[in-house]
PDB file of C-alpha atoms in Angstrom:
ATOM      1  CA  MET G   1    -270.673  20.850-150.797  1.00 72.00           C
ATOM      2  CA  LYS G   2    -269.495  18.287-148.257  1.00 76.00           C
ATOM      3  CA  SER G   3    -271.926  19.598-145.648  1.00 72.00           C
ATOM      4  CA  ARG G   4    -274.918  19.811-148.015  1.00 76.00           C
ATOM      5  CA  ARG G   5    -277.827  17.790-146.621  1.00 75.00           C
ATOM      6  CA  ASP G   6    -280.754  19.293-148.530  1.00 82.00           C
ATOM      7  CA  TYR G   7    -281.583  16.767-151.249  1.00 81.00           C
ATOM      8  CA  ARG G   8    -284.759  18.318-152.555  1.00 78.00           C
ATOM      9  CA  GLY G   9    -285.050  18.620-156.312  1.00 82.00           C
ATOM     10  CA  PHE G  10    -288.178  20.114-157.785  1.00 81.00           C
ATOM     11  CA  GLU G  11    -291.012  21.034-155.443  1.00 85.00           C
ATOM     12  CA  PRO G  12    -294.384  21.834-156.989  1.00 89.00           C
ATOM     13  CA  GLY G  13    -295.494  25.332-156.125  1.00 90.00           C
ATOM     14  CA  ILE G  14    -291.978  26.307-155.048  1.00 89.00           C
ATOM     15  CA  GLY G  15    -289.671  25.350-157.909  1.00 86.00           C
ATOM     16  CA  TRP G  16    -286.150  23.991-157.926  1.00 84.00           C
ATOM     17  CA  ARG G  17    -284.357  23.445-154.622  1.00 84.00           C
ATOM     18  CA  HIS G  18    -281.546  21.663-156.371  1.00 86.00           C
ATOM     19  CA  ALA G  19    -278.651  22.314-153.989  1.00 91.00           C
ATOM     20  CA  VAL G  20    -276.511  19.313-154.978  1.00 92.00           C
ATOM     21  CA  ALA G  21    -276.882  19.921-158.707  1.00 94.00           C
ATOM     22  CA  HIS G  22    -276.256  23.651-158.372  1.00 93.00           C
ATOM     23  CA  GLY G  23    -273.265  22.952-156.123  1.00 94.00           C
ATOM     24  CA  ALA G  24    -271.916  20.579-158.777  1.00 96.00           C
ATOM     25  CA  ASP G  25    -272.303  23.339-161.362  1.00 96.00           C
ATOM     26  CA  LEU G  26    -270.227  25.648-159.165  1.00 96.00           C
ATOM     27  CA  LEU G  27    -267.552  22.958-158.783  1.00 97.00           C
ATOM     28  CA  LEU G  28    -267.493  22.584-162.567  1.00 97.00           C
ATOM     29  CA  GLN G  29    -266.849  26.301-162.956  1.00 97.00           C
ATOM     30  CA  LEU G  30    -264.046  26.129-160.397  1.00 97.00           C
ATOM     31  CA  THR G  31    -262.333  23.268-162.268  1.00 97.00           C
ATOM     32  CA  LEU G  32    -262.085  25.530-165.301  1.00 97.00           C
ATOM     33  CA  ASN G  33    -259.838  27.969-163.429  1.00 97.00           C
ATOM     34  CA  PRO G  34    -256.291  27.298-164.681  1.00 97.00           C
ATOM     35  CA  GLN G  35    -254.878  28.722-161.437  1.00 97.00           C
ATOM     36  CA  LEU G  36    -256.155  25.742-159.417  1.00 97.00           C
ATOM     37  CA  ASP G  37    -253.451  23.188-158.721  1.00 97.00           C
ATOM     38  CA  LYS G  38    -253.736  19.424-158.267  1.00 98.00           C
ATOM     39  CA  ALA G  39    -254.393  19.656-154.524  1.00 98.00           C
ATOM     40  CA  GLN G  40    -257.217  22.124-155.079  1.00 98.00           C
ATOM     41  CA  LEU G  41    -258.728  19.889-157.765  1.00 98.00           C
ATOM     42  CA  GLU G  42    -258.509  16.996-155.307  1.00 97.00           C
ATOM     43  CA  SER G  43    -260.560  19.050-152.850  1.00 97.00           C
ATOM     44  CA  ILE G  44    -263.170  19.481-155.563  1.00 98.00           C
ATOM     45  CA  LEU G  45    -263.120  15.754-156.311  1.00 98.00           C
ATOM     46  CA  ASP G  46    -263.517  15.001-152.596  1.00 97.00           C
ATOM     47  CA  ALA G  47    -266.535  17.307-152.507  1.00 97.00           C
ATOM     48  CA  VAL G  48    -268.042  15.517-155.503  1.00 97.00           C
ATOM     49  CA  ALA G  49    -267.359  12.108-153.943  1.00 97.00           C
ATOM     50  CA  SER G  50    -269.068  13.197-150.730  1.00 95.00           C
ATOM     51  CA  GLN G  51    -272.326  13.697-152.625  1.00 96.00           C
ATOM     52  CA  VAL G  52    -272.251  10.820-155.131  1.00 96.00           C
ATOM     53  CA  MET G  53    -273.777   8.558-152.468  1.00 94.00           C
ATOM     54  CA  PRO G  54    -275.376  10.709-149.769  1.00 90.00           C
ATOM     55  CA  ALA G  55    -275.067   9.306-146.255  1.00 83.00           C
ATOM     56  CA  SER G  56    -278.778   9.872-145.750  1.00 83.00           C
ATOM     57  CA  GLY G  57    -279.693   7.034-148.116  1.00 86.00           C
ATOM     58  CA  HIS G  58    -281.395   9.468-150.487  1.00 92.00           C
ATOM     59  CA  SER G  59    -281.852   8.279-154.082  1.00 93.00           C
ATOM     60  CA  TYR G  60    -281.279  10.974-156.667  1.00 94.00           C
ATOM     61  CA  LEU G  61    -284.146  11.539-159.093  1.00 92.00           C
ATOM     62  CA  HIS G  62    -283.521  14.908-160.707  1.00 93.00           C
ATOM     63  CA  GLY G  63    -280.284  14.486-162.685  1.00 93.00           C
ATOM     64  CA  GLU G  64    -277.962  15.152-159.752  1.00 95.00           C
ATOM     65  CA  SER G  65    -275.649  12.269-160.639  1.00 95.00           C
ATOM     66  CA  GLU G  66    -275.036  13.559-164.156  1.00 96.00           C
ATOM     67  CA  ARG G  67    -274.379  17.046-162.811  1.00 96.00           C
ATOM     68  CA  LEU G  68    -271.895  15.614-160.285  1.00 97.00           C
ATOM     69  CA  ALA G  69    -270.078  13.844-163.129  1.00 98.00           C
ATOM     70  CA  ARG G  70    -269.355  17.049-165.047  1.00 97.00           C
ATOM     71  CA  PRO G  71    -266.727  18.545-162.714  1.00 98.00           C
ATOM     72  CA  VAL G  72    -264.950  15.170-162.741  1.00 98.00           C
ATOM     73  CA  ILE G  73    -264.632  15.238-166.535  1.00 97.00           C
ATOM     74  CA  PHE G  74    -263.378  18.804-166.536  1.00 97.00           C
ATOM     75  CA  ALA G  75    -260.935  18.109-163.704  1.00 98.00           C
ATOM     76  CA  ALA G  76    -259.621  15.148-165.700  1.00 98.00           C
ATOM     77  CA  ARG G  77    -259.176  17.341-168.766  1.00 97.00           C
ATOM     78  CA  ARG G  78    -256.766  19.447-166.752  1.00 97.00           C
ATOM     79  CA  GLN G  79    -254.344  16.461-166.974  1.00 96.00           C
ATOM     80  CA  LEU G  80    -252.989  16.905-163.449  1.00 97.00           C
ATOM     81  CA  HIS G  81    -253.991  13.398-162.312  1.00 98.00           C
ATOM     82  CA  SER G  82    -252.489  10.164-163.588  1.00 98.00           C
ATOM     83  CA  GLU G  83    -254.272   6.964-164.527  1.00 98.00           C
ATOM     84  CA  ALA G  84    -253.269   5.580-161.107  1.00 98.00           C
ATOM     85  CA  ASP G  85    -254.774   8.637-159.366  1.00 98.00           C
ATOM     86  CA  TRP G  86    -258.077   8.171-161.176  1.00 98.00           C
ATOM     87  CA  THR G  87    -258.155   4.426-160.611  1.00 98.00           C
ATOM     88  CA  ALA G  88    -257.630   4.949-156.879  1.00 98.00           C
ATOM     89  CA  TRP G  89    -260.366   7.600-156.783  1.00 98.00           C
ATOM     90  CA  PHE G  90    -262.878   5.335-158.528  1.00 98.00           C
ATOM     91  CA  GLN G  91    -261.880   2.405-156.306  1.00 96.00           C
ATOM     92  CA  ARG G  92    -262.643   4.460-153.193  1.00 95.00           C
ATOM     93  CA  LEU G  93    -266.103   5.233-154.541  1.00 95.00           C
ATOM     94  CA  ALA G  94    -266.833   1.612-155.409  1.00 94.00           C
ATOM     95  CA  ALA G  95    -265.549   0.389-152.041  1.00 92.00           C
ATOM     96  CA  THR G  96    -267.985   2.714-150.294  1.00 87.00           C
ATOM     97  CA  ALA G  97    -270.942   1.442-152.318  1.00 86.00           C
ATOM     98  CA  VAL G  98    -270.412  -2.298-152.428  1.00 76.00           C
ATOM     99  CA  PRO G  99    -271.846  -3.994-149.340  1.00 75.00           C
ATOM    100  CA  ALA G 100    -270.145  -6.958-147.709  1.00 70.00           C
ATOM    101  CA  ARG G 101    -271.198 -10.261-149.301  1.00 75.00           C
ATOM    102  CA  ASP G 102    -273.098 -11.395-146.208  1.00 76.00           C
ATOM    103  CA  ALA G 103    -274.678  -7.999-145.477  1.00 74.00           C
ATOM    104  CA  PRO G 104    -278.477  -7.935-145.624  1.00 74.00           C
ATOM    105  CA  THR G 105    -280.087  -5.852-148.332  1.00 80.00           C
ATOM    106  CA  SER G 106    -281.167  -2.440-147.083  1.00 84.00           C
ATOM    107  CA  LEU G 107    -282.730   0.645-148.612  1.00 88.00           C
ATOM    108  CA  ASP G 108    -279.546   2.598-147.866  1.00 89.00           C
ATOM    109  CA  ALA G 109    -277.400   0.021-149.690  1.00 88.00           C
ATOM    110  CA  LEU G 110    -279.753   0.022-152.668  1.00 89.00           C
ATOM    111  CA  ALA G 111    -279.689   3.835-152.794  1.00 92.00           C
ATOM    112  CA  ARG G 112    -275.867   3.868-152.715  1.00 92.00           C
ATOM    113  CA  MET G 113    -275.717   1.391-155.602  1.00 92.00           C
ATOM    114  CA  HIS G 114    -278.336   3.297-157.589  1.00 93.00           C
ATOM    115  CA  ASN G 115    -276.583   6.624-157.094  1.00 96.00           C
ATOM    116  CA  LEU G 116    -273.119   5.290-157.903  1.00 96.00           C
ATOM    117  CA  LYS G 117    -274.317   3.622-161.107  1.00 96.00           C
ATOM    118  CA  ALA G 118    -276.168   6.804-162.088  1.00 96.00           C
ATOM    119  CA  PHE G 119    -272.866   8.668-161.599  1.00 98.00           C
ATOM    120  CA  LEU G 120    -270.492   6.185-163.256  1.00 98.00           C
ATOM    121  CA  TYR G 121    -272.472   5.354-166.397  1.00 97.00           C
ATOM    122  CA  PRO G 122    -272.607   8.941-167.740  1.00 96.00           C
ATOM    123  CA  LEU G 123    -268.896   9.290-166.987  1.00 97.00           C
ATOM    124  CA  TYR G 124    -268.201   6.055-168.840  1.00 98.00           C
ATOM    125  CA  ALA G 125    -270.277   7.152-171.835  1.00 97.00           C
ATOM    126  CA  THR G 126    -268.556  10.545-171.954  1.00 96.00           C
ATOM    127  CA  VAL G 127    -265.091   9.000-171.741  1.00 97.00           C
ATOM    128  CA  MET G 128    -265.717   6.171-174.182  1.00 97.00           C
ATOM    129  CA  GLU G 129    -267.725   8.106-176.758  1.00 96.00           C
ATOM    130  CA  GLY G 130    -265.656  11.284-176.624  1.00 95.00           C
ATOM    131  CA  SER G 131    -262.823  12.095-178.990  1.00 96.00           C
ATOM    132  CA  ASP G 132    -260.191  12.634-176.276  1.00 96.00           C
ATOM    133  CA  ALA G 133    -258.043   9.476-176.430  1.00 96.00           C
ATOM    134  CA  GLU G 134    -255.733  10.692-173.663  1.00 96.00           C
ATOM    135  CA  LEU G 135    -258.687  11.242-171.320  1.00 97.00           C
ATOM    136  CA  ARG G 136    -259.978   7.780-172.192  1.00 97.00           C
ATOM    137  CA  GLN G 137    -256.569   6.249-171.462  1.00 97.00           C
ATOM    138  CA  ARG G 138    -256.412   7.803-167.988  1.00 97.00           C
ATOM    139  CA  LEU G 139    -260.024   7.307-166.849  1.00 98.00           C
ATOM    140  CA  ARG G 140    -261.183   4.107-168.532  1.00 98.00           C
ATOM    141  CA  PRO G 141    -259.254   1.599-166.354  1.00 98.00           C
ATOM    142  CA  GLY G 142    -260.586   3.023-163.102  1.00 98.00           C
ATOM    143  CA  LEU G 143    -264.109   3.452-164.431  1.00 97.00           C
ATOM    144  CA  VAL G 144    -264.255  -0.105-165.763  1.00 98.00           C
ATOM    145  CA  ALA G 145    -262.863  -1.518-162.528  1.00 97.00           C
ATOM    146  CA  ALA G 146    -265.419   0.417-160.465  1.00 96.00           C
ATOM    147  CA  LEU G 147    -268.286  -0.710-162.676  1.00 96.00           C
ATOM    148  CA  ARG G 148    -267.129  -4.333-162.532  1.00 95.00           C
ATOM    149  CA  ALA G 149    -266.966  -4.153-158.736  1.00 91.00           C
ATOM    150  CA  LEU G 150    -270.679  -3.384-158.571  1.00 88.00           C
ATOM    151  CA  PRO G 151    -273.148  -6.242-158.222  1.00 82.00           C
TER     152      PRO G 151
END
């Protein structure tokens, strides 16, 4: 997943070339394996983070961000990461997306912001509207802090 650089979604006449979304689906399935330990889940989370804001400046259009959010929720449900772990993870994402105050606006910066918001908002909705109070307690502080860090 970390080396994935094909960001095509749907191509008329060809069909779906949805490598990031399909990779996220595979990562979701892996998070469900109870044999995976915290370090292995962290590898999955690193893979997700590597695609939330592609280095190419690509803006997701085909639901990739929501698909990338799913393995995060299921990894969090495993309860192997603390509130501090999640807050640090979300802070790293936000720090990557937020440009320096004096940095000029660029298409790459706008794409990073777009993609991060498209990733964080579905996570926030799932956490806040779900019935799992323990999940909400662990993820909400980091999610809110990351969202507040965004311009």
